[in-house]
Every structure is written in C-alpha cells, then in structure tokens.
Amino acid sequence: MEVPVTAVILAAGLGTRMKSRRAKVLHEAGGLPLVEHVVRAVRQILPPQRIFVVVGCQADRVKAALERHGVGFVHQEQQRGTAHALLCGRSELEPLGGLLLVLYGDCPLLCADTLRRLIAAQAGSRAAATVLTTFLEDPSGYGRVVRDAEGRLQAIVEQKSARPEELAIREINSGIYCFASELLWPRLEAIRPDNPAAEYYLTDVVALLRRDGYLIETLRADDPTEVLGVNTRLELAEADRILRQRKARELMSEGVTILLPETVRLDCDVLVGADTLIEPFVAILGRSKIGRDCRIGAGSILRDVEAGERVEIRPYTVAEGSLLEDDARVGPFARLRPGTRLGAGAQVGNFVEMKNARLGRGSKANHLAYLGDAAIGENCNIGAGTITCNYDGERKHPTRIGDRVFVGSNATLVAPIELADDCYVGAGSVITDPVPPEALALGRARQVIKDGWVRRRRAAKWEAQQQTSSAEPQSPEGGL
Ligand code: UD1
Ligand code: CA
C-alpha cells in the first residue's frame, strides 16, 4: 500500500526583511501572492484535504487569498520559529501519519515535479527524512548543508549561527523536506531556541535525528532558481522576473509571437491563442484571455480582458474587465473600463473612454468620446466628441441607442435617453428627449449669416480712428 502524504506550508511570519506592513507571503510575484504559488504546486500532487497552511500574521487575509483552493489552516499566534510553526499543527497532522512534506510559503518558483521526486526519494529510502538542497554561487541568507566524513547530511546550520568554514559551504537548505511523520514529532518538541535569533529552528531536527542514529537523505534540485526563497524586495523582483519569463516562454512554445519578451509583463493565469502577436512593453494581467490571431499593440495594459479572434488592440490601450468579440479593433490610446463589451468587428479609436457600455457588432466610435452606462446597437456611427452624460450629480442613468444610428460629432446625450433605430443626431446637438426611429434630431441654435458684416465693421473702425487722429496734434514727420 502506498504511504499517505500530507503537506504543510509555513506562512505565519511577517517577513521583517521586506520592511512592509503587509505579510510577506501576500506580496505578489507573477500576479499572485507568493504563498498561492506554493499552494498551487502542492495542489498538483495532493488533494486539498491533504494540504495545511500555517497562518499567523494577517491570518485572515492569507486565508482569504487561499480560500478557493479548499486547503486547511493551522494557527500560530506568536511567530517563534519554523519548528514552533510546525508544532502548532501537531494535533491535526500527527494522526494522519505517513509522509509529511514541509514547505515554506515564500518559495514561489517551486515546481510540482520536484515535489514528486522528493516524495519518491523519501518513500524509496529508509531515511528519516529527505531534504531538498541546491548549490548557489552566493549562499548568503540560507541554511548551510553540513556533511559528515562519509558525505552524509549531518546538520543544517543557519547563517547567523554558522562558523566561517560553514559559511563557505555553497550547498544550501531549500526549506523543503519530506519527513517520516512518526519520527519527526517527538524530536520537534526537543528543539530549543539556543541560537542568536532565539527562535525554534526546524532545521535543528536534522542534528537531533542524526544523534538518535537515523539517516537523512538529500535530493538536489537541478535548477537552483526553483528554490529561491523571497526574503527581500530584491528577491521578490527576481522571483517576479523569473515567473514572467517562464510564462512568456510557455506562450511562445504554444505559438504566440512576443517581440522583446523581456519587456512584456504576463501574469501567470493569462491565456493567449496561437499566432497572436504581442508587441514590446505590453502588460497582460489578471485572468485575461486573448484568442488566436490577435495583435496587442506596444505599451497596452490589459487586465481581465477577454478577446476573441483577430482582435486588434493598437498601442497604448488601457483596458480592464472588458470583452472584445472577434475582429474588434481598439486604440491607439483607448480606455476601456470594466463592463465594456465590443461586438464583432466594432471599432473604438483614439481617446475614447468606455465604461459599462456595449458597442454592437460593426459599430464605430473612432475619436474622442465618453460612452458610459450605454447600450449601443449594431452598425452605428458615434461621432467624434460624443458624450453620454450619465451622471446628474447624484445618480447614474442609462443611454440606449438602437441599430444603424448616426450620432454627429460633438453630440451631448443627456441620460436617461433613448435613440431609436435608424435615427440621426445632428452634430453639436444637446439631446434631452427620446429620438424616434428614422428621425433627425437637432438640439442646437440655428446658424445666422450676417452679410457684409466684416466690411461694415472695418469701415466703422476706420471712421473712429479718423476722429481720434484729427483731434491729436500731428508729429513733424506727419506720423504713420
Ligand atoms: C529558512 C531555513 C533555512 C533555509 C531557508 C530557505 C529555518 C530555521 N531556516 O530560513 O535553512 O535555507 O528557509 O528559504 O527554517 N514562518 C512561520 N512561523 C515562524 C517563522 C517562520 O510560519 O515562526 C514561515 C515564514 O512565514 C516563511 C517560512 O516560515 O514563509 C520561512 O521563514 P523565514 O524566516 O523566511 O526563514 P529563512 O530565514 O529564510
Ligand atoms: Ca525565507
């Protein structure tokens, strides 16, 4: 029978080195909280009822961030070290027996495959535990792996307690371990905070197990970046960079063209279809889903945007919470706020802002407009400078526009208002009453022509000048 495996993720610390009011594991890399990356990696190999997260600092927020994964939680009220954190879960975890996979919530680059290998290594050995290690050029900050004369793991020595010769060791503890559960718990109780940080170090369990005659194996992570622990803002930036680079590579391998990928910011959950082209300095964030054969113009920022196929987003478009159907065209310099919906082939041009507004199939709003709380039908033309006046200072009101409506430039549509199918609105109109089908609505002052007005004005001016100059004494040269 296969041994049961349970995972514990330690995520109760504040993370002093981040110099932040926010708990470290809530800081984001690749668009997700650090701890969520760890939970996702573990979720790939274990069901949620086998996963526990130790929470403490900002516990409610950490729990909320992980709620949808259905994992269990353990509370550590005071943060007294990694061994103490693990002990807080003893009553829940010890009865589960089997193997205990222990991880830290600040290790976001970890892959499920490495966890599988770690569990397999421990399950196939007679050791009390297997520790995931790696070699680093610069091991500072990490616990060092100290081996005995036979090359077996002897102890893990934390940076603060390490002697100079131990500091020189480049093999480090990743903070990811697989323990034989029944050997772990009794020794955790024996750990003492006798170190410069006065913390209960989980890493001390290695020396305690060795003292009792048990062996501890190590497994080396092939890719040292996978076990990067985030303690500082610098490491946060590094983790973020690596996650986004991974995402760009994944998309490129699936047939997406990315120009200057090092300038492009893609959140982990973003989906992009094959043959879509992403220009430099684009950010595609949140749960955005872009279809095939699209083009995303330079400098555009898309968050939670869903686009169909052949959608063209021209440079410097900023869009959030919007749905763009096939062949829609947006920008350059368009702003689509949440609740925007563009029908197939619809076009939104430069300096157009939309919010909670639908532009039907084939309709166009190509220049300088604000369309808010509006439902616009198919094949309409919304002229340059059109404004839906949706706010009366107290409440928001809707604008309804039917199909094949032509709204002239600089029209002001005072909501609530309805423009029926096939109507026209004259340029510069202020529209306050509903417009019936096939009507022309004009809401502006009629133009007046004053023939010869300029000639008369000039003549009047000349006469006035003559009178003042004859009243003044002439200069000897006769003046001008
Ligand atoms: C730890 C290891 C170190 C290893 C490194 C790998 C110990 C003593 N040291 O050091 O050997 O090389 O990780 O990244 O374990 N936590 C709690 N409660 C606490 C203290 C910490 O839940 O009381 C959590 C933190 O939220 C964090 C994780 O445990 O997610 C690790 O703590 P951290 O302080 O970052 O340990 P390191 O100093 O990095
Ligand atoms: Ca750490």
Short mmCIF file of C-alpha atoms and ligand atoms in Angstrom, two decimals:
data_model
loop_
_atom_site.label_atom_id
_atom_site.label_comp_id
_atom_site.label_asym_id
_atom_site.label_seq_id
_atom_site.Cartn_x
_atom_site.Cartn_y
_atom_site.Cartn_z
CA MET A 1 0.00 0.00 0.00
CA GLU A 2 1.23 3.48 -0.81
CA VAL A 3 2.10 5.72 2.16
CA PRO A 4 -0.22 8.68 2.65
CA VAL A 5 1.37 12.09 2.10
CA THR A 6 0.32 15.30 3.84
CA ALA A 7 1.77 18.75 3.11
CA VAL A 8 2.28 21.70 5.47
CA ILE A 9 3.15 25.15 4.19
CA LEU A 10 4.56 27.55 6.79
CA ALA A 11 3.25 31.05 6.13
CA ALA A 12 2.74 32.72 9.50
CA GLY A 13 5.71 35.12 9.55
CA LEU A 14 5.62 38.84 8.85
CA GLY A 15 8.86 38.86 6.89
CA THR A 16 10.80 41.62 8.63
CA ARG A 17 13.36 41.90 5.85
CA MET A 18 10.65 43.03 3.41
CA LYS A 19 10.19 46.21 5.54
CA SER A 20 6.48 46.07 4.84
CA ARG A 21 3.26 46.29 6.79
CA ARG A 22 1.90 43.52 4.62
CA ALA A 23 2.73 39.89 5.47
CA LYS A 24 5.47 38.67 3.15
CA VAL A 25 3.57 35.71 1.71
CA LEU A 26 0.85 38.12 0.47
CA HIS A 27 3.29 40.09 -1.69
CA GLU A 28 2.77 39.21 -5.32
CA ALA A 29 5.05 37.74 -7.97
CA GLY A 30 3.73 36.94 -11.43
CA GLY A 31 0.41 38.48 -10.35
CA LEU A 32 -0.27 36.03 -7.49
CA PRO A 33 0.56 36.07 -3.77
CA LEU A 34 3.80 34.18 -3.04
CA VAL A 35 2.02 31.58 -0.90
CA GLU A 36 -0.52 30.87 -3.62
CA HIS A 37 2.25 29.70 -5.95
CA VAL A 38 3.34 27.20 -3.30
CA VAL A 39 -0.23 26.00 -2.73
CA ARG A 40 -0.74 25.57 -6.48
CA ALA A 41 2.43 23.50 -6.85
CA VAL A 42 1.34 21.23 -3.98
CA ARG A 43 -2.23 21.04 -5.33
CA GLN A 44 -0.85 19.42 -8.47
CA ILE A 45 0.24 16.41 -6.43
CA LEU A 46 -2.13 16.32 -3.43
CA PRO A 47 -5.87 16.81 -2.82
CA PRO A 48 -6.82 19.93 -0.78
CA GLN A 49 -7.81 17.93 2.31
CA ARG A 50 -4.17 16.76 2.50
CA ILE A 51 -2.77 20.33 2.47
CA PHE A 52 -2.44 22.60 5.53
CA VAL A 53 -1.17 26.16 5.70
CA VAL A 54 0.17 27.58 8.98
CA VAL A 55 -1.08 31.17 9.27
CA GLY A 56 -0.40 33.87 11.86
CA CYS A 57 0.45 37.40 10.69
CA GLN A 58 -2.60 38.76 8.83
CA ALA A 59 -4.11 35.29 9.03
CA ASP A 60 -7.50 36.41 7.72
CA ARG A 61 -6.02 37.91 4.59
CA VAL A 62 -3.81 34.91 3.93
CA LYS A 63 -6.81 32.60 4.39
CA ALA A 64 -8.93 34.74 2.07
CA ALA A 65 -6.21 34.65 -0.61
CA LEU A 66 -6.21 30.84 -0.49
CA GLU A 67 -9.89 30.22 0.13
CA ARG A 68 -10.74 28.88 -3.31
CA HIS A 69 -8.12 26.14 -3.06
CA GLY A 70 -10.02 24.47 -0.22
CA VAL A 71 -6.92 23.81 1.91
CA GLY A 72 -6.93 23.52 5.72
CA PHE A 73 -5.44 26.10 8.11
CA VAL A 74 -3.48 25.92 11.35
CA HIS A 75 -2.88 28.98 13.57
CA GLN A 76 0.43 30.10 15.02
CA GLU A 77 -0.39 33.04 17.28
CA GLN A 78 3.20 34.07 18.02
CA GLN A 79 5.95 33.60 15.48
CA ARG A 80 8.66 31.80 17.39
CA GLY A 81 10.38 30.00 14.53
CA THR A 82 9.79 27.36 11.88
CA ALA A 83 9.84 24.41 14.30
CA HIS A 84 7.30 26.15 16.52
CA ALA A 85 5.12 26.88 13.46
CA LEU A 86 5.06 23.21 12.52
CA LEU A 87 4.32 22.13 16.10
CA CYS A 88 1.19 24.30 16.06
CA GLY A 89 -0.29 21.76 13.66
CA ARG A 90 0.69 18.66 15.64
CA SER A 91 -2.79 17.68 16.83
CA GLU A 92 -4.20 17.75 13.28
CA LEU A 93 -1.19 16.37 11.43
CA GLU A 94 0.27 13.68 13.65
CA PRO A 95 -2.76 11.34 13.40
CA LEU A 96 -2.52 11.45 9.59
CA GLY A 97 0.85 9.62 9.77
CA GLY A 98 2.71 8.62 6.62
CA LEU A 99 4.99 11.19 5.00
CA LEU A 100 4.95 14.86 5.88
CA LEU A 101 6.01 17.27 3.16
CA VAL A 102 7.07 20.59 4.74
CA LEU A 103 7.45 23.73 2.66
CA TYR A 104 7.77 27.48 3.23
CA GLY A 105 5.28 29.96 1.81
CA ASP A 106 7.99 32.24 0.43
CA CYS A 107 9.28 29.85 -2.23
CA PRO A 108 7.14 30.67 -5.30
CA LEU A 109 9.22 29.17 -8.10
CA LEU A 110 8.94 25.58 -6.96
CA CYS A 111 7.60 23.04 -9.50
CA ALA A 112 5.33 20.08 -8.76
CA ASP A 113 7.73 17.71 -10.49
CA THR A 114 10.46 18.43 -7.95
CA LEU A 115 7.99 17.69 -5.13
CA ARG A 116 7.09 14.40 -6.79
CA ARG A 117 10.75 13.47 -6.99
CA LEU A 118 11.29 14.44 -3.34
CA ILE A 119 8.39 12.27 -2.15
CA ALA A 120 9.53 9.36 -4.32
CA ALA A 121 13.08 9.66 -2.94
CA GLN A 122 11.86 9.57 0.66
CA ALA A 123 9.31 6.80 0.01
CA GLY A 124 12.04 4.66 -1.57
CA SER A 125 14.60 5.18 1.20
CA ARG A 126 14.95 4.08 4.81
CA ALA A 127 15.97 7.56 5.91
CA ALA A 128 14.04 9.58 8.50
CA ALA A 129 13.76 12.44 6.04
CA THR A 130 14.87 13.73 2.66
CA VAL A 131 15.91 17.36 2.35
CA LEU A 132 15.83 19.24 -0.95
CA THR A 133 19.12 21.11 -1.39
CA THR A 134 20.89 23.03 -4.09
CA PHE A 135 24.20 24.75 -4.79
CA LEU A 136 24.35 28.52 -5.00
CA GLU A 137 27.13 30.85 -6.14
CA ASP A 138 26.08 33.15 -3.31
CA PRO A 139 24.55 31.11 -0.47
CA SER A 140 24.15 34.05 1.93
CA GLY A 141 20.97 34.02 3.99
CA TYR A 142 20.29 30.30 3.57
CA GLY A 143 20.92 27.45 5.99
CA ARG A 144 24.12 25.56 5.04
CA VAL A 145 24.20 21.81 4.49
CA VAL A 146 26.92 20.31 6.69
CA ARG A 147 28.02 16.77 5.80
CA ASP A 148 29.98 14.21 7.80
CA ALA A 149 33.16 12.41 6.74
CA GLU A 150 31.11 9.91 4.70
CA GLY A 151 29.38 12.79 2.94
CA ARG A 152 26.04 12.22 4.69
CA LEU A 153 23.88 15.09 5.90
CA GLN A 154 24.97 15.87 9.43
CA ALA A 155 23.28 19.16 10.27
CA ILE A 156 21.79 22.31 8.80
CA VAL A 157 23.46 25.42 10.17
CA GLU A 158 21.70 28.75 9.89
CA GLN A 159 23.65 31.75 8.62
CA LYS A 160 23.52 33.53 11.99
CA SER A 161 25.00 30.53 13.85
CA ALA A 162 27.49 29.44 11.21
CA ARG A 163 31.24 29.35 11.74
CA PRO A 164 33.44 30.83 8.96
CA GLU A 165 34.20 27.42 7.41
CA GLU A 166 30.45 26.64 7.39
CA LEU A 167 29.65 29.98 5.79
CA ALA A 168 31.89 28.94 2.90
CA ILE A 169 29.63 25.94 2.11
CA ARG A 170 27.70 26.53 -1.08
CA GLU A 171 25.17 23.72 -0.65
CA ILE A 172 22.03 25.18 0.96
CA ASN A 173 18.80 24.01 2.54
CA SER A 174 15.85 24.82 0.26
CA GLY A 175 13.41 24.64 3.20
CA ILE A 176 11.56 21.80 1.50
CA TYR A 177 11.62 18.48 3.31
CA CYS A 178 9.85 15.15 3.32
CA PHE A 179 9.73 13.55 6.79
CA ALA A 180 8.69 10.17 8.09
CA SER A 181 5.96 11.66 10.23
CA GLU A 182 6.27 9.43 13.32
CA LEU A 183 10.00 10.18 13.71
CA LEU A 184 9.54 13.93 13.32
CA TRP A 185 7.01 14.90 16.01
CA PRO A 186 8.78 13.71 19.15
CA ARG A 187 12.03 15.44 18.09
CA LEU A 188 10.32 18.72 17.24
CA GLU A 189 9.43 19.02 20.92
CA ALA A 190 13.12 18.69 21.80
CA ILE A 191 14.25 21.70 19.76
CA ARG A 192 15.48 24.63 21.90
CA PRO A 193 15.80 28.29 20.85
CA ASP A 194 19.52 28.34 21.66
CA ASN A 195 20.67 30.49 18.75
CA PRO A 196 21.35 34.22 18.22
CA ALA A 197 17.79 34.73 16.90
CA ALA A 198 16.27 32.90 19.91
CA GLU A 199 13.97 31.03 17.51
CA TYR A 200 12.88 27.40 17.37
CA TYR A 201 14.64 26.29 14.18
CA LEU A 202 13.05 23.40 12.29
CA THR A 203 16.46 22.81 10.73
CA ASP A 204 17.76 21.64 14.15
CA VAL A 205 15.68 18.49 13.75
CA VAL A 206 18.32 17.17 11.34
CA ALA A 207 21.03 17.04 14.03
CA LEU A 208 18.53 15.58 16.52
CA LEU A 209 17.61 12.74 14.17
CA ARG A 210 21.28 12.04 13.43
CA ARG A 211 22.01 11.97 17.18
CA ASP A 212 19.35 9.27 17.54
CA GLY A 213 21.03 7.23 14.81
CA TYR A 214 18.77 8.00 11.87
CA LEU A 215 19.99 8.80 8.37
CA ILE A 216 18.81 11.77 6.38
CA GLU A 217 19.00 11.85 2.61
CA THR A 218 19.27 14.84 0.35
CA LEU A 219 17.87 15.44 -3.10
CA ARG A 220 19.49 18.06 -5.25
CA ALA A 221 17.25 20.45 -7.16
CA ASP A 222 18.65 20.65 -10.71
CA ASP A 223 17.58 24.23 -11.18
CA PRO A 224 18.68 26.40 -8.25
CA THR A 225 16.22 29.17 -9.18
CA GLU A 226 13.36 26.80 -8.31
CA VAL A 227 14.13 27.00 -4.60
CA LEU A 228 14.65 30.77 -4.39
CA GLY A 229 13.21 31.94 -1.06
CA VAL A 230 11.90 35.50 -1.07
CA ASN A 231 13.09 37.44 1.98
CA THR A 232 13.74 40.89 0.48
CA ARG A 233 12.26 43.19 -2.18
CA LEU A 234 15.23 42.38 -4.39
CA GLU A 235 14.41 38.67 -4.24
CA LEU A 236 10.74 39.50 -4.83
CA ALA A 237 11.68 41.31 -8.05
CA GLU A 238 13.84 38.37 -9.08
CA ALA A 239 11.05 35.84 -8.45
CA ASP A 240 8.61 38.02 -10.39
CA ARG A 241 11.04 38.29 -13.31
CA ILE A 242 11.58 34.53 -13.45
CA LEU A 243 7.83 33.75 -13.26
CA ARG A 244 7.07 36.15 -16.11
CA GLN A 245 9.94 34.80 -18.16
CA ARG A 246 8.57 31.29 -17.68
CA LYS A 247 5.13 32.46 -18.75
CA ALA A 248 6.48 34.17 -21.89
CA ARG A 249 8.42 31.04 -22.81
CA GLU A 250 5.36 28.86 -22.27
CA LEU A 251 3.26 31.08 -24.56
CA MET A 252 5.96 31.25 -27.22
CA SER A 253 6.21 27.46 -27.19
CA GLU A 254 2.46 27.38 -27.83
CA GLY A 255 2.74 29.58 -30.93
CA VAL A 256 2.47 33.14 -29.62
CA THR A 257 4.89 35.74 -31.04
CA ILE A 258 6.33 38.05 -28.40
CA LEU A 259 8.59 40.90 -29.52
CA LEU A 260 11.25 41.80 -26.93
CA PRO A 261 9.78 39.36 -24.38
CA GLU A 262 11.95 40.79 -21.60
CA THR A 263 9.83 43.97 -21.75
CA VAL A 264 6.46 42.17 -21.67
CA ARG A 265 4.65 41.51 -18.36
CA LEU A 266 2.37 38.47 -18.35
CA ASP A 267 0.56 37.27 -15.22
CA CYS A 268 0.61 33.53 -14.55
CA ASP A 269 -3.06 32.88 -15.33
CA VAL A 270 -3.15 34.70 -18.68
CA LEU A 271 -4.14 32.67 -21.73
CA VAL A 272 -3.15 33.68 -25.28
CA GLY A 273 -4.05 31.87 -28.51
CA ALA A 274 -1.59 30.82 -31.22
CA ASP A 275 -0.48 33.31 -33.88
CA THR A 276 -1.28 36.25 -31.68
CA LEU A 277 1.45 38.87 -31.73
CA ILE A 278 2.40 40.78 -28.60
CA GLU A 279 4.43 43.95 -29.18
CA PRO A 280 7.03 45.32 -26.72
CA PHE A 281 6.12 46.80 -23.32
CA VAL A 282 2.70 45.17 -23.15
CA ALA A 283 1.21 44.03 -19.83
CA ILE A 284 -1.47 41.32 -19.89
CA LEU A 285 -2.69 40.80 -16.35
CA GLY A 286 -5.17 39.02 -14.11
CA ARG A 287 -7.38 36.47 -15.81
CA SER A 288 -7.09 37.89 -19.32
CA LYS A 289 -7.86 35.51 -22.14
CA ILE A 290 -6.79 36.53 -25.64
CA GLY A 291 -7.82 34.46 -28.67
CA ARG A 292 -5.91 33.46 -31.81
CA ASP A 293 -4.51 35.79 -34.49
CA CYS A 294 -4.83 38.91 -32.37
CA ARG A 295 -2.33 41.76 -32.19
CA ILE A 296 -1.63 43.58 -28.94
CA GLY A 297 0.00 46.96 -29.59
CA ALA A 298 3.05 48.32 -27.80
CA GLY A 299 2.51 49.74 -24.33
CA SER A 300 -1.00 48.39 -23.90
CA ILE A 301 -2.14 47.33 -20.42
CA LEU A 302 -4.90 44.72 -20.30
CA ARG A 303 -6.35 43.39 -17.07
CA ASP A 304 -9.08 40.73 -17.03
CA VAL A 305 -9.74 41.32 -20.72
CA GLU A 306 -11.31 38.64 -22.86
CA ALA A 307 -10.72 38.94 -26.59
CA GLY A 308 -11.96 36.67 -29.39
CA GLU A 309 -10.05 36.00 -32.60
CA ARG A 310 -8.34 38.55 -34.88
CA VAL A 311 -8.88 41.32 -32.35
CA GLU A 312 -6.54 44.24 -32.90
CA ILE A 313 -5.51 46.29 -29.91
CA ARG A 314 -3.44 49.23 -31.09
CA PRO A 315 -0.66 50.79 -28.99
CA TYR A 316 -1.19 52.33 -25.56
CA THR A 317 -4.66 50.99 -24.96
CA VAL A 318 -5.62 50.57 -21.30
CA ALA A 319 -8.44 48.06 -20.80
CA GLU A 320 -9.90 46.31 -17.77
CA GLY A 321 -12.81 43.91 -17.28
CA SER A 322 -13.76 44.13 -20.94
CA LEU A 323 -14.99 41.67 -23.54
CA LEU A 324 -13.94 42.17 -27.18
CA GLU A 325 -15.57 39.91 -29.74
CA ASP A 326 -13.92 38.65 -32.94
CA ASP A 327 -12.38 41.26 -35.27
CA ALA A 328 -12.94 44.15 -32.88
CA ARG A 329 -10.40 46.97 -33.19
CA VAL A 330 -9.36 49.24 -30.34
CA GLY A 331 -6.98 52.19 -29.92
CA PRO A 332 -4.42 53.61 -30.13
CA PHE A 333 -4.88 55.39 -26.78
CA ALA A 334 -8.29 53.96 -25.94
CA ARG A 335 -9.51 53.40 -22.38
CA LEU A 336 -11.93 50.56 -21.76
CA ARG A 337 -13.13 50.41 -18.16
CA PRO A 338 -14.96 47.48 -16.53
CA GLY A 339 -18.17 46.38 -18.19
CA THR A 340 -17.13 47.34 -21.71
CA ARG A 341 -18.31 44.99 -24.41
CA LEU A 342 -17.47 45.31 -28.09
CA GLY A 343 -19.42 43.28 -30.63
CA ALA A 344 -17.80 41.54 -33.58
CA GLY A 345 -15.93 43.99 -35.80
CA ALA A 346 -16.74 47.00 -33.62
CA GLN A 347 -14.17 49.80 -33.60
CA VAL A 348 -13.09 52.12 -30.83
CA GLY A 349 -10.47 54.71 -31.70
CA ASN A 350 -8.13 57.13 -30.01
CA PHE A 351 -9.08 58.93 -26.81
CA VAL A 352 -12.37 57.12 -26.45
CA GLU A 353 -13.35 56.10 -22.92
CA MET A 354 -15.97 53.44 -22.31
CA LYS A 355 -17.41 52.20 -19.02
CA ASN A 356 -20.22 49.70 -18.52
CA ALA A 357 -21.08 50.17 -22.16
CA ARG A 358 -21.82 47.89 -25.09
CA LEU A 359 -20.99 48.78 -28.67
CA GLY A 360 -22.81 46.41 -31.03
CA ARG A 361 -21.50 44.46 -33.98
CA GLY A 362 -19.92 46.69 -36.63
CA SER A 363 -20.47 49.92 -34.72
CA LYS A 364 -17.77 52.58 -34.54
CA ALA A 365 -16.70 55.25 -32.07
CA ASN A 366 -13.45 56.31 -33.59
CA HIS A 367 -12.42 59.52 -31.89
CA LEU A 368 -12.62 61.41 -28.59
CA ALA A 369 -15.79 60.16 -26.91
CA TYR A 370 -17.12 59.12 -23.50
CA LEU A 371 -19.61 56.26 -23.56
CA GLY A 372 -20.75 55.27 -20.08
CA ASP A 373 -23.73 53.16 -18.92
CA ALA A 374 -24.73 52.84 -22.57
CA ALA A 375 -26.13 50.11 -24.77
CA ILE A 376 -25.42 50.86 -28.43
CA GLY A 377 -26.78 48.62 -31.19
CA GLU A 378 -25.26 47.36 -34.43
CA ASN A 379 -23.72 49.36 -37.28
CA CYS A 380 -23.93 52.70 -35.54
CA ASN A 381 -21.54 55.58 -36.01
CA ILE A 382 -20.77 57.56 -32.90
CA GLY A 383 -19.20 60.84 -33.99
CA ALA A 384 -16.05 62.44 -32.63
CA GLY A 385 -16.54 64.11 -29.29
CA THR A 386 -19.83 62.40 -28.41
CA ILE A 387 -20.53 62.38 -24.68
CA THR A 388 -23.09 60.31 -22.82
CA CYS A 389 -23.95 62.48 -19.82
CA ASN A 390 -24.68 59.56 -17.50
CA TYR A 391 -24.32 61.35 -14.16
CA ASP A 392 -26.64 64.04 -12.82
CA GLY A 393 -24.55 64.75 -9.73
CA GLU A 394 -26.43 62.16 -7.70
CA ARG A 395 -27.25 59.14 -9.82
CA LYS A 396 -26.09 57.34 -12.95
CA HIS A 397 -28.55 56.98 -15.84
CA PRO A 398 -28.56 54.75 -18.93
CA THR A 399 -28.33 55.67 -22.61
CA ARG A 400 -29.95 53.36 -25.17
CA ILE A 401 -29.10 53.58 -28.84
CA GLY A 402 -30.70 51.27 -31.42
CA ASP A 403 -29.22 49.87 -34.64
CA ARG A 404 -27.87 51.92 -37.59
CA VAL A 405 -27.95 55.18 -35.63
CA PHE A 406 -25.73 58.08 -36.72
CA VAL A 407 -24.66 60.41 -33.94
CA GLY A 408 -22.99 63.55 -35.32
CA SER A 409 -19.79 64.98 -33.91
CA ASN A 410 -19.80 66.63 -30.52
CA ALA A 411 -23.27 65.43 -29.58
CA THR A 412 -24.22 65.58 -25.92
CA LEU A 413 -26.66 62.81 -24.98
CA VAL A 414 -28.23 63.64 -21.61
CA ALA A 415 -29.23 60.38 -19.88
CA PRO A 416 -31.64 58.78 -19.31
CA ILE A 417 -32.17 58.93 -23.05
CA GLU A 418 -33.17 56.64 -25.89
CA LEU A 419 -32.27 56.91 -29.58
CA ALA A 420 -34.38 54.53 -31.69
CA ASP A 421 -33.20 52.51 -34.74
CA ASP A 422 -32.11 54.38 -37.88
CA CYS A 423 -32.22 57.87 -36.38
CA TYR A 424 -29.74 60.72 -36.88
CA VAL A 425 -28.47 63.23 -34.36
CA GLY A 426 -27.09 66.46 -35.81
CA ALA A 427 -23.55 67.47 -34.93
CA GLY A 428 -23.22 69.63 -31.84
CA SER A 429 -26.68 68.73 -30.54
CA VAL A 430 -27.65 68.52 -26.90
CA ILE A 431 -30.23 65.71 -26.84
CA THR A 432 -32.55 65.57 -23.87
CA ASP A 433 -35.68 63.96 -25.36
CA PRO A 434 -36.06 60.49 -26.92
CA VAL A 435 -35.46 60.33 -30.69
CA PRO A 436 -37.96 58.21 -32.66
CA PRO A 437 -36.96 55.77 -35.46
CA GLU A 438 -35.71 57.32 -38.72
CA ALA A 439 -35.93 60.87 -37.31
CA LEU A 440 -33.29 63.60 -37.39
CA ALA A 441 -32.81 65.24 -34.02
CA LEU A 442 -31.26 68.69 -33.78
CA GLY A 443 -30.71 70.33 -30.44
CA ARG A 444 -28.64 73.42 -31.12
CA ALA A 445 -29.02 77.11 -32.01
CA ARG A 446 -29.75 77.75 -35.72
CA GLN A 447 -26.90 79.30 -37.65
CA VAL A 448 -27.23 83.00 -38.57
CA ILE A 449 -25.49 84.69 -41.56
CA LYS A 450 -24.84 88.43 -41.45
CA ASP A 451 -23.92 89.51 -44.99
CA GLY A 452 -21.21 92.17 -45.29
CA TRP A 453 -20.64 92.22 -41.54
CA VAL A 454 -16.83 92.30 -41.80
CA ARG A 455 -16.88 95.16 -44.32
CA ARG A 456 -19.16 97.25 -42.10
CA ARG A 457 -17.03 96.55 -39.04
CA ARG A 458 -13.83 97.63 -40.78
CA ALA A 459 -15.47 100.84 -42.03
CA ALA A 460 -16.71 101.70 -38.56
CA LYS A 461 -13.26 101.16 -37.12
CA TRP A 462 -11.59 103.39 -39.77
CA GLU A 463 -14.03 106.21 -39.07
CA ALA A 464 -13.35 106.05 -35.33
CA GLN A 465 -9.60 106.26 -35.98
CA GLN A 466 -10.00 109.33 -38.23
CA GLN A 467 -11.83 111.17 -35.48
CA THR A 468 -9.20 110.49 -32.78
CA SER A 469 -6.23 111.32 -35.07
CA SER A 470 -7.68 114.71 -36.16
CA ALA A 471 -8.14 115.60 -32.50
CA GLU A 472 -4.42 114.93 -31.69
CA PRO A 473 -1.50 117.23 -32.84
CA GLN A 474 0.42 115.77 -35.83
CA SER A 475 4.14 114.95 -35.37
CA PRO A 476 6.57 116.94 -37.65
CA GLU A 477 7.16 113.86 -39.85
CA GLY A 478 3.43 113.51 -40.25
CA GLY A 479 3.22 110.33 -38.17
CA LEU A 480 2.23 106.99 -39.63
C1 UD1 B 1 14.67 29.15 6.26
C2 UD1 B 1 15.53 27.99 6.79
C3 UD1 B 1 16.83 27.98 6.03
C4 UD1 B 1 16.59 27.82 4.56
C5 UD1 B 1 15.65 28.88 4.05
C6 UD1 B 1 15.19 28.55 2.64
C7 UD1 B 1 14.91 27.70 9.15
C8 UD1 B 1 15.33 27.94 10.55
N1 UD1 B 1 15.75 28.18 8.21
O1 UD1 B 1 15.33 30.36 6.58
O2 UD1 B 1 17.64 26.90 6.49
O3 UD1 B 1 17.80 27.86 3.84
O4 UD1 B 1 14.47 28.98 4.86
O5 UD1 B 1 14.45 29.56 2.07
O6 UD1 B 1 13.91 27.08 8.93
N2 UD1 B 1 7.43 31.05 9.46
C9 UD1 B 1 6.33 30.79 10.24
N3 UD1 B 1 6.42 30.97 11.59
C10 UD1 B 1 7.56 31.38 12.18
C11 UD1 B 1 8.69 31.65 11.39
C12 UD1 B 1 8.60 31.48 10.01
O7 UD1 B 1 5.27 30.40 9.73
O8 UD1 B 1 7.55 31.50 13.42
C13 UD1 B 1 7.33 30.90 7.98
C14 UD1 B 1 7.52 32.20 7.24
O9 UD1 B 1 6.28 32.86 7.03
C15 UD1 B 1 8.18 31.75 5.95
C16 UD1 B 1 8.85 30.44 6.30
O10 UD1 B 1 8.33 30.04 7.54
O11 UD1 B 1 7.22 31.51 4.93
C17 UD1 B 1 10.37 30.57 6.37
O12 UD1 B 1 10.73 31.56 7.31
P1 UD1 B 1 11.93 32.55 7.03
O13 UD1 B 1 12.04 33.48 8.18
O14 UD1 B 1 11.80 33.15 5.68
O15 UD1 B 1 13.18 31.55 7.05
P2 UD1 B 1 14.62 31.80 6.44
O16 UD1 B 1 15.38 32.71 7.33
O17 UD1 B 1 14.52 32.17 5.02
CA CA B 2 12.81 32.61 3.67
#
